[in-house]
Tab-separated table of C-alpha atoms and ligand atoms in Angstrom:
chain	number	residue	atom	x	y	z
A	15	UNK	CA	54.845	171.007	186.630
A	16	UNK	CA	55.966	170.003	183.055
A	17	UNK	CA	59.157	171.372	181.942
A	18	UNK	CA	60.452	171.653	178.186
A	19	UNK	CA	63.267	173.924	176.206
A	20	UNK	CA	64.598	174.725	173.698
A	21	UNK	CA	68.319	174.118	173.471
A	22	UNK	CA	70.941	176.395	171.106
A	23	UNK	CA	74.216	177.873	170.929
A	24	UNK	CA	73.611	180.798	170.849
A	25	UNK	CA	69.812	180.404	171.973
A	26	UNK	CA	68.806	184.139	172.657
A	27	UNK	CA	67.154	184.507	168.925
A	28	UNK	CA	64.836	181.268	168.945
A	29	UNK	CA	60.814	182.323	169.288
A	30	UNK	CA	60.063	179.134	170.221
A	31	UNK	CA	59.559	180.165	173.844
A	32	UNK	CA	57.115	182.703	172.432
A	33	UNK	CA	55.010	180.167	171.122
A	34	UNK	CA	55.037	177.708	173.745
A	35	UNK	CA	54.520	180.247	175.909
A	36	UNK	CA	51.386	181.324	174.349
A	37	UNK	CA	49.675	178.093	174.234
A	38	UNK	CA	50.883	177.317	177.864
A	39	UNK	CA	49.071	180.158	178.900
A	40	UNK	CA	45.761	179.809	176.417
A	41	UNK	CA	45.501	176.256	177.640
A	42	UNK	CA	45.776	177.001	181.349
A	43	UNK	CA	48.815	174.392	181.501
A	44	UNK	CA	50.995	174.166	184.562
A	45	UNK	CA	54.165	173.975	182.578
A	46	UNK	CA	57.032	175.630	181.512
A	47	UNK	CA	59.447	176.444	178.529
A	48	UNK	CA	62.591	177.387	178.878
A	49	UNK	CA	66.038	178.803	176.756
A	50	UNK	CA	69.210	176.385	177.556
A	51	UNK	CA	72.115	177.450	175.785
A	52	UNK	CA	74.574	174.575	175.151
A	53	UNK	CA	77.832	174.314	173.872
A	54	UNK	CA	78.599	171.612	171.628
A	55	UNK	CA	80.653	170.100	173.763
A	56	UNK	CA	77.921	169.606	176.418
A	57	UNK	CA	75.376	168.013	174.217
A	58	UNK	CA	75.607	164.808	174.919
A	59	UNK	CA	75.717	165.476	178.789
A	60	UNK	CA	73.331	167.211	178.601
A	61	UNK	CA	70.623	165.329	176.748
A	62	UNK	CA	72.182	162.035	178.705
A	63	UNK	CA	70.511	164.266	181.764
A	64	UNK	CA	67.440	165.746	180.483
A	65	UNK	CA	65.225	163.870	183.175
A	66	UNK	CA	67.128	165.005	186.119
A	67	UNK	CA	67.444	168.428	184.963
A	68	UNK	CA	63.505	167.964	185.230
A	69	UNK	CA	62.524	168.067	181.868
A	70	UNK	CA	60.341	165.738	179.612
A	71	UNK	CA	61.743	167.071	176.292
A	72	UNK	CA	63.037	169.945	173.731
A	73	UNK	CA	63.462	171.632	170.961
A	74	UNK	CA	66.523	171.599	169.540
A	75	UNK	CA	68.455	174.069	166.999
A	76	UNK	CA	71.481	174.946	165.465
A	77	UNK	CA	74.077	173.837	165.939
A	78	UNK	CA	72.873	171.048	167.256
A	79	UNK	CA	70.041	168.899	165.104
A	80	UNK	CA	72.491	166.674	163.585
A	81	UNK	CA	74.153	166.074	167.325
A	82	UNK	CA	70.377	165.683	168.501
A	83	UNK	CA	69.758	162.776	166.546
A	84	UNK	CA	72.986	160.829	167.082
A	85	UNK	CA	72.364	160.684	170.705
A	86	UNK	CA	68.682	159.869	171.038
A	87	UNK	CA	68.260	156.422	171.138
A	88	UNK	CA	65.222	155.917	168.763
A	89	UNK	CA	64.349	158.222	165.725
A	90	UNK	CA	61.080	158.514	163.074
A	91	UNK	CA	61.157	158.595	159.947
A	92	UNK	CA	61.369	161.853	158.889
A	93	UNK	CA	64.007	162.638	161.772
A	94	UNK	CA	66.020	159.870	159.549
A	95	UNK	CA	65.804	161.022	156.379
A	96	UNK	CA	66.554	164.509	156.947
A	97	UNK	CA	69.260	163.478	159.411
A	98	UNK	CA	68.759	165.664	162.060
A	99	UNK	CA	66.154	166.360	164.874
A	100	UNK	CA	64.097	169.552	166.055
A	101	UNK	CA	61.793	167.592	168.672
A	102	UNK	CA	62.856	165.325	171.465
A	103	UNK	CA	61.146	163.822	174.199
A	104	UNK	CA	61.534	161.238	176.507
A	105	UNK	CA	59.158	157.704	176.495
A	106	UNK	CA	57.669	156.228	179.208
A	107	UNK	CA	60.841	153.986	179.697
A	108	UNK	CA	63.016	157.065	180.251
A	109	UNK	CA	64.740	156.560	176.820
A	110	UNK	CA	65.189	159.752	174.010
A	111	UNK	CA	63.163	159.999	171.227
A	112	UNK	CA	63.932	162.224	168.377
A	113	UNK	CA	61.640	163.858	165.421
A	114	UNK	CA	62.013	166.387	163.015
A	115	UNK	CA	58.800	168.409	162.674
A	116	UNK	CA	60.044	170.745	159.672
A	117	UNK	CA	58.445	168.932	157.137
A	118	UNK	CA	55.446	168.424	158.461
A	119	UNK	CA	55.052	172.297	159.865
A	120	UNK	CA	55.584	173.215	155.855
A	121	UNK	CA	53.637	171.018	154.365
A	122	UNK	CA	50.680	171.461	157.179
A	123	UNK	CA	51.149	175.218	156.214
A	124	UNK	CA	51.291	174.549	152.556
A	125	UNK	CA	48.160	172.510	152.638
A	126	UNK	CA	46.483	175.284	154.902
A	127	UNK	CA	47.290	178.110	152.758
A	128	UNK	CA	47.803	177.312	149.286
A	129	UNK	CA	46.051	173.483	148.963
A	130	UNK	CA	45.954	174.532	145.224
A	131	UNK	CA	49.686	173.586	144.836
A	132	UNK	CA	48.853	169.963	144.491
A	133	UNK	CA	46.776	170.836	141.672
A	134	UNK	CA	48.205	169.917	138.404
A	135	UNK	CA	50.580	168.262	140.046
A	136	UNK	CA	53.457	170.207	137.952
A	137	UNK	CA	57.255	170.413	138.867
A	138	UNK	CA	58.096	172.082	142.460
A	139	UNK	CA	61.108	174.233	142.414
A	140	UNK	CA	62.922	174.611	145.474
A	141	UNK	CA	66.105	176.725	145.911
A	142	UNK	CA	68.986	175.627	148.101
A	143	UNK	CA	70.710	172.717	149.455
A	144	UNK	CA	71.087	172.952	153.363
A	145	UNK	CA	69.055	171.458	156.197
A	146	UNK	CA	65.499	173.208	155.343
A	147	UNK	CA	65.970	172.113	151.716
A	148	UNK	CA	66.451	168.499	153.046
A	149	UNK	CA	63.225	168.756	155.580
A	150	UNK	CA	61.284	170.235	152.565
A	151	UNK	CA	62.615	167.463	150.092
A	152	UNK	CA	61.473	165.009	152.194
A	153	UNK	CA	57.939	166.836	152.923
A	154	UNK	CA	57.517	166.992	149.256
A	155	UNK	CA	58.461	163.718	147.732
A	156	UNK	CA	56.059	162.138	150.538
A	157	UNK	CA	53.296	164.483	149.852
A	158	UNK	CA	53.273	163.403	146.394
A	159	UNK	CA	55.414	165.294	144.141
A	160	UNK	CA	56.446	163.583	141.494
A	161	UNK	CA	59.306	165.998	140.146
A	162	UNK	CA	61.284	168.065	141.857
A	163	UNK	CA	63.826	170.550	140.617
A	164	UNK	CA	66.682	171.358	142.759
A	165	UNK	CA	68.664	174.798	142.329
A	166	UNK	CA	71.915	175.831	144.257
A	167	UNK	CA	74.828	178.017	144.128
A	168	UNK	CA	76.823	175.779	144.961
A	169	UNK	CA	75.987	172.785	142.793
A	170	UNK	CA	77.203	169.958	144.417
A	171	UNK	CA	75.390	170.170	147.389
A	172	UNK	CA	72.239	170.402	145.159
A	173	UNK	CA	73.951	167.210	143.440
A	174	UNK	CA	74.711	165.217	146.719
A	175	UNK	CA	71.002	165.830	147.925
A	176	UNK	CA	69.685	164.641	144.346
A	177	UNK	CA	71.255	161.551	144.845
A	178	UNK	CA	69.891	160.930	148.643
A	179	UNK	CA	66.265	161.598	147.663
A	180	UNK	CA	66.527	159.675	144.138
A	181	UNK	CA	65.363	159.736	140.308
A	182	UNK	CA	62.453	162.739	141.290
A	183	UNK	CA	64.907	165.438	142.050
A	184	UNK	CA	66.518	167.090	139.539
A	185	UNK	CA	69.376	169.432	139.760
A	186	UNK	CA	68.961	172.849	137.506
A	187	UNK	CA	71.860	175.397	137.399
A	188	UNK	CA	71.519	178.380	140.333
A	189	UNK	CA	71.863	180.737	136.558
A	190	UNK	CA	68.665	178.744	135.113
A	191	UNK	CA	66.125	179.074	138.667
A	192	UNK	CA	64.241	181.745	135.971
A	193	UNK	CA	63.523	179.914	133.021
A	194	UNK	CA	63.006	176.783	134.562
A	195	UNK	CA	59.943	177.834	136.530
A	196	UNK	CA	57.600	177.472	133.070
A	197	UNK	CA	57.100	173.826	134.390
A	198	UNK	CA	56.486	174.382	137.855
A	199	UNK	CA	53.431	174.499	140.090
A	200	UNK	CA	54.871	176.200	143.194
A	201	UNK	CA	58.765	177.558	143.911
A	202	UNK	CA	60.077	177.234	147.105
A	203	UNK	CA	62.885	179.450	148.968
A	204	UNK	CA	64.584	177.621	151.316
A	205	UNK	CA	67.800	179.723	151.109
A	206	UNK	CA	68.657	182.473	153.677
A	207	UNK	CA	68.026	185.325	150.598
A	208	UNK	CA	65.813	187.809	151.663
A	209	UNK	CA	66.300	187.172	155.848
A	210	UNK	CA	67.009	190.984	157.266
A	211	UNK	CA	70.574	191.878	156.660
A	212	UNK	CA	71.199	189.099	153.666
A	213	UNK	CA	70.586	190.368	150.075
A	214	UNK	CA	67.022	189.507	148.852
A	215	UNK	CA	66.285	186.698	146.241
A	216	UNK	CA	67.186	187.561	142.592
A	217	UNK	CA	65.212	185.860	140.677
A	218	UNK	CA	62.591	186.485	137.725
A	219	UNK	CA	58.884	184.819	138.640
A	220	UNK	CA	57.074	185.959	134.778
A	221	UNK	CA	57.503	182.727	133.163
A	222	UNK	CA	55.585	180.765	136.132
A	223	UNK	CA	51.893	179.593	135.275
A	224	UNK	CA	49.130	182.134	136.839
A	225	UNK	CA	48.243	179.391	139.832
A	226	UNK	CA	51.620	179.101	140.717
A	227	UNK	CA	52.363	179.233	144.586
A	228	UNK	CA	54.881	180.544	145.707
A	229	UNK	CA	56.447	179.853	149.359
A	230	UNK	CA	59.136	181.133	151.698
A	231	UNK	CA	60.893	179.671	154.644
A	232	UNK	CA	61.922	183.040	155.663
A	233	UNK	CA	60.024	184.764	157.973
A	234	UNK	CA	61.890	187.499	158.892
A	235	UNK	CA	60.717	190.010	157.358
A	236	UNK	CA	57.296	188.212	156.647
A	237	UNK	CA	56.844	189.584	153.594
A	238	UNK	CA	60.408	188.564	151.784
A	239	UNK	CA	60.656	190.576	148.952
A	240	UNK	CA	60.100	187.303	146.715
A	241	UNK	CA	56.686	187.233	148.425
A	242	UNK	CA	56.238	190.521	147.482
A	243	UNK	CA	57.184	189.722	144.070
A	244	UNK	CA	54.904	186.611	143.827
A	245	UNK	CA	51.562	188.464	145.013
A	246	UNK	CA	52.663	191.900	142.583
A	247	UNK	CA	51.935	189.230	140.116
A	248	UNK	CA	48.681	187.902	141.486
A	249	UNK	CA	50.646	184.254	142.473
A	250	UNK	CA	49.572	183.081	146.110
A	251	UNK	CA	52.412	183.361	148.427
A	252	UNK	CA	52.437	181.468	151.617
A	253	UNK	CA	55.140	182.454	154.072
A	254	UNK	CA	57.843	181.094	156.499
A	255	UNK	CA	56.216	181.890	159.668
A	256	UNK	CA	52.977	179.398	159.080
A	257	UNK	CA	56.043	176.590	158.953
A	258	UNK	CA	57.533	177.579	162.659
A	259	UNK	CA	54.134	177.652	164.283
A	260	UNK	CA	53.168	174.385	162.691
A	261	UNK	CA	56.180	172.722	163.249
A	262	UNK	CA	55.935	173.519	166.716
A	263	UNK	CA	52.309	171.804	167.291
A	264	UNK	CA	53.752	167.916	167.812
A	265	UNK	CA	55.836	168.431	170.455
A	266	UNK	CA	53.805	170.796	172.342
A	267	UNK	CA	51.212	167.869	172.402
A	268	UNK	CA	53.374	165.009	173.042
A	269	UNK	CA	55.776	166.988	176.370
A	270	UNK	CA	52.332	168.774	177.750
A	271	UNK	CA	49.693	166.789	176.716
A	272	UNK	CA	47.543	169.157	174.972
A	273	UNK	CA	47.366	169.388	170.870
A	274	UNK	CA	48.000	172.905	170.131
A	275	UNK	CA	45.934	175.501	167.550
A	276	UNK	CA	47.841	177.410	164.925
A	277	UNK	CA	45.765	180.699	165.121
A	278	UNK	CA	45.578	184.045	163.920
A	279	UNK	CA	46.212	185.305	167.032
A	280	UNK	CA	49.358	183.613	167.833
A	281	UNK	CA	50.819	184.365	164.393
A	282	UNK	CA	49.704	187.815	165.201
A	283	UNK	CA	51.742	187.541	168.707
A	284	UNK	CA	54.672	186.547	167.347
A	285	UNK	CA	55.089	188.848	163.901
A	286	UNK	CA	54.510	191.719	167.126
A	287	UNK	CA	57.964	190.128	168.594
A	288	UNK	CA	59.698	190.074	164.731
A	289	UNK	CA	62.176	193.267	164.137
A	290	UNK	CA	62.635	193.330	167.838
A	291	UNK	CA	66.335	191.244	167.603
B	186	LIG	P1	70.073	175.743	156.437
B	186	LIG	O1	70.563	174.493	157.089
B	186	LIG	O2	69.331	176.662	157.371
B	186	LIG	O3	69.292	175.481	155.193
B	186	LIG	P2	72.649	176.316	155.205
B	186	LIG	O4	73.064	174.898	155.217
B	186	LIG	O5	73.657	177.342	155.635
B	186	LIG	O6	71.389	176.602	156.108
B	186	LIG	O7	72.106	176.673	153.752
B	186	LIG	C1	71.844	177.957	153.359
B	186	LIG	C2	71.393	177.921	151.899
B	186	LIG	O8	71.312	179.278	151.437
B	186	LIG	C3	72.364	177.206	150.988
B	186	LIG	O9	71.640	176.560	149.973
B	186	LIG	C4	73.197	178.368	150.456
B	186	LIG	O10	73.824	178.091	149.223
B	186	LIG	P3	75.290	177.402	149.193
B	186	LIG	O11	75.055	175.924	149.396
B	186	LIG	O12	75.826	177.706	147.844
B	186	LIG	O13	76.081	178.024	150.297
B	186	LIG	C5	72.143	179.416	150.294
B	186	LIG	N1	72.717	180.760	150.231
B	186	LIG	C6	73.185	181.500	151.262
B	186	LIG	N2	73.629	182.696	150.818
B	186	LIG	C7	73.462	182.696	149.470
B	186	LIG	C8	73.723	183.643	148.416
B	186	LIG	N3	74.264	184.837	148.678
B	186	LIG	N4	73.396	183.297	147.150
B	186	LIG	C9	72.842	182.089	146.872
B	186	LIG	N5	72.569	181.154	147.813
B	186	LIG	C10	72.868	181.450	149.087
């Protein structure tokens, strides 16, 4: 039997066992997926002795994506540039692999949903500065997108992740995320406004273009109230949830063997298990 997990700390929120769990079972797959909660300090003993704890790989989340990486012994690209890892698995030589699979499950999901954004080819906006800003930055700049504005309440970060991804970000002032959007093609959220139990988005969508897009990294609730916002004014809104089923696709393929469908049904399984924590 094929074992994988996802490993956190705490663990008990992640719905990635809900998705692997649905494919495992749509598929017919003898495998399993598992929750391991680690602390930090176990990490690296951990991952050091994924084999013999029987598996062939994992998912990985806070705290521990930037911990991920630093102890797998060979890294892609995107992994890399983002500096941290979501996906791990083992090659045939025994030795840990790391990915990061956040840019590619937004921009798959992007492309899916609102392929229009790359029409035009305007400015993107994206709001914030932490790890999902850095996965989407890199998603982005290697889909094509030639400028890039980059707003944050706390400057600096925005600033220090300008200078990382070079002359195609720009950094706009967290007060000026409004007016700025007359130039831009598609806004992204990649802060936690809006998440259940945080203070929704403020911001003011009337001076972006009618085919604007307009996406969230949020999924819970799925319908942010930016979303909301965006499709009151007839923009195409493409939400957070499309990102953590696609990102999940790559290493369900490469641990069990399988390449996995992003359906309506399994969206529709797993917006059943949202509210319920
Ligand atoms: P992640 O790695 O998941 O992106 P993070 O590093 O904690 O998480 O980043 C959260 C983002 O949400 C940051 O851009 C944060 O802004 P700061 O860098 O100024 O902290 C943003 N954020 C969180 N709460 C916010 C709020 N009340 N107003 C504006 N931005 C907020």
């Amino acid at each position: 039997m094929l074992r994988a997990c996802v490993i956190g700390w705490p663990v008990e929120h992640s719905r990635s066992p809900i998705i692997h769990g649905y494919w495992l079972a749509r598929y017919g797959i003898d495998g399993a997926y598992e929750k391991e909660a680690v602390a930090p300090e176990a990490l690296a003993e951990f991952l050091a002795t994924l084999w013999r704890r029987g598996y062939v790989g994992a998912n990985v989340t806070l705290p521990h994506k930037e911990a991920a990486l630093r102890a797998a012994r060979s890294a892609d690209e995107a992994a890399m540039t983002i500096g941290a890892a979501n996906t791990l698995w083992l090659d045939p030589d025994g030795a840990l692999h790391a990915s990061n699979t956040d840019a590619y499950g937004f921009m798959t999901n992007l492309n899916a949903e609102a392929p229009q954004w790359k029409e035009g080819l305007g400015a993107v906006m994206v709001l914030g500065a932490g790890g999902a800003a850095r996965a989407i930055l890199f998603g982005l700049i290697e889909a094509g997108a030639t400028k890039v504005l980059l707003a944050n309440r706390t400057r600096s970060r925005a600033e220090t992740l300008a200078a990382e991804f070079g002359p195609r970000v720009e950094v706009v002032d967290w007060e000026k995320r409004s007016e700025a959007l007359s130039a831009c093609g598609l806004l992204v959220n990649t802060t936690s406004l809006g998440m259940t139990g945080q203070a929704p988005l403020t911001i003011d969508l009337s001076a972006l273009p009618a085919n604007a897009v307009v996406a969230d990294i949020v999924y819970n609730p799925l319908e942010t109230p930016l979303l909301a916002a965006a499709r009151a004014r007839g923009l195409a809104a493409v939400d957070g949830l499309g990102m953590l089923l696609h990102q999940a696709v790559p290493g369900f393929e490469r641990w069990f063997g399988v390449r996995p469908e992003v359906t309506p049904e399994l969206k529709a399984h797993v917006v059943a298990t949202l509210g319920a924590q």
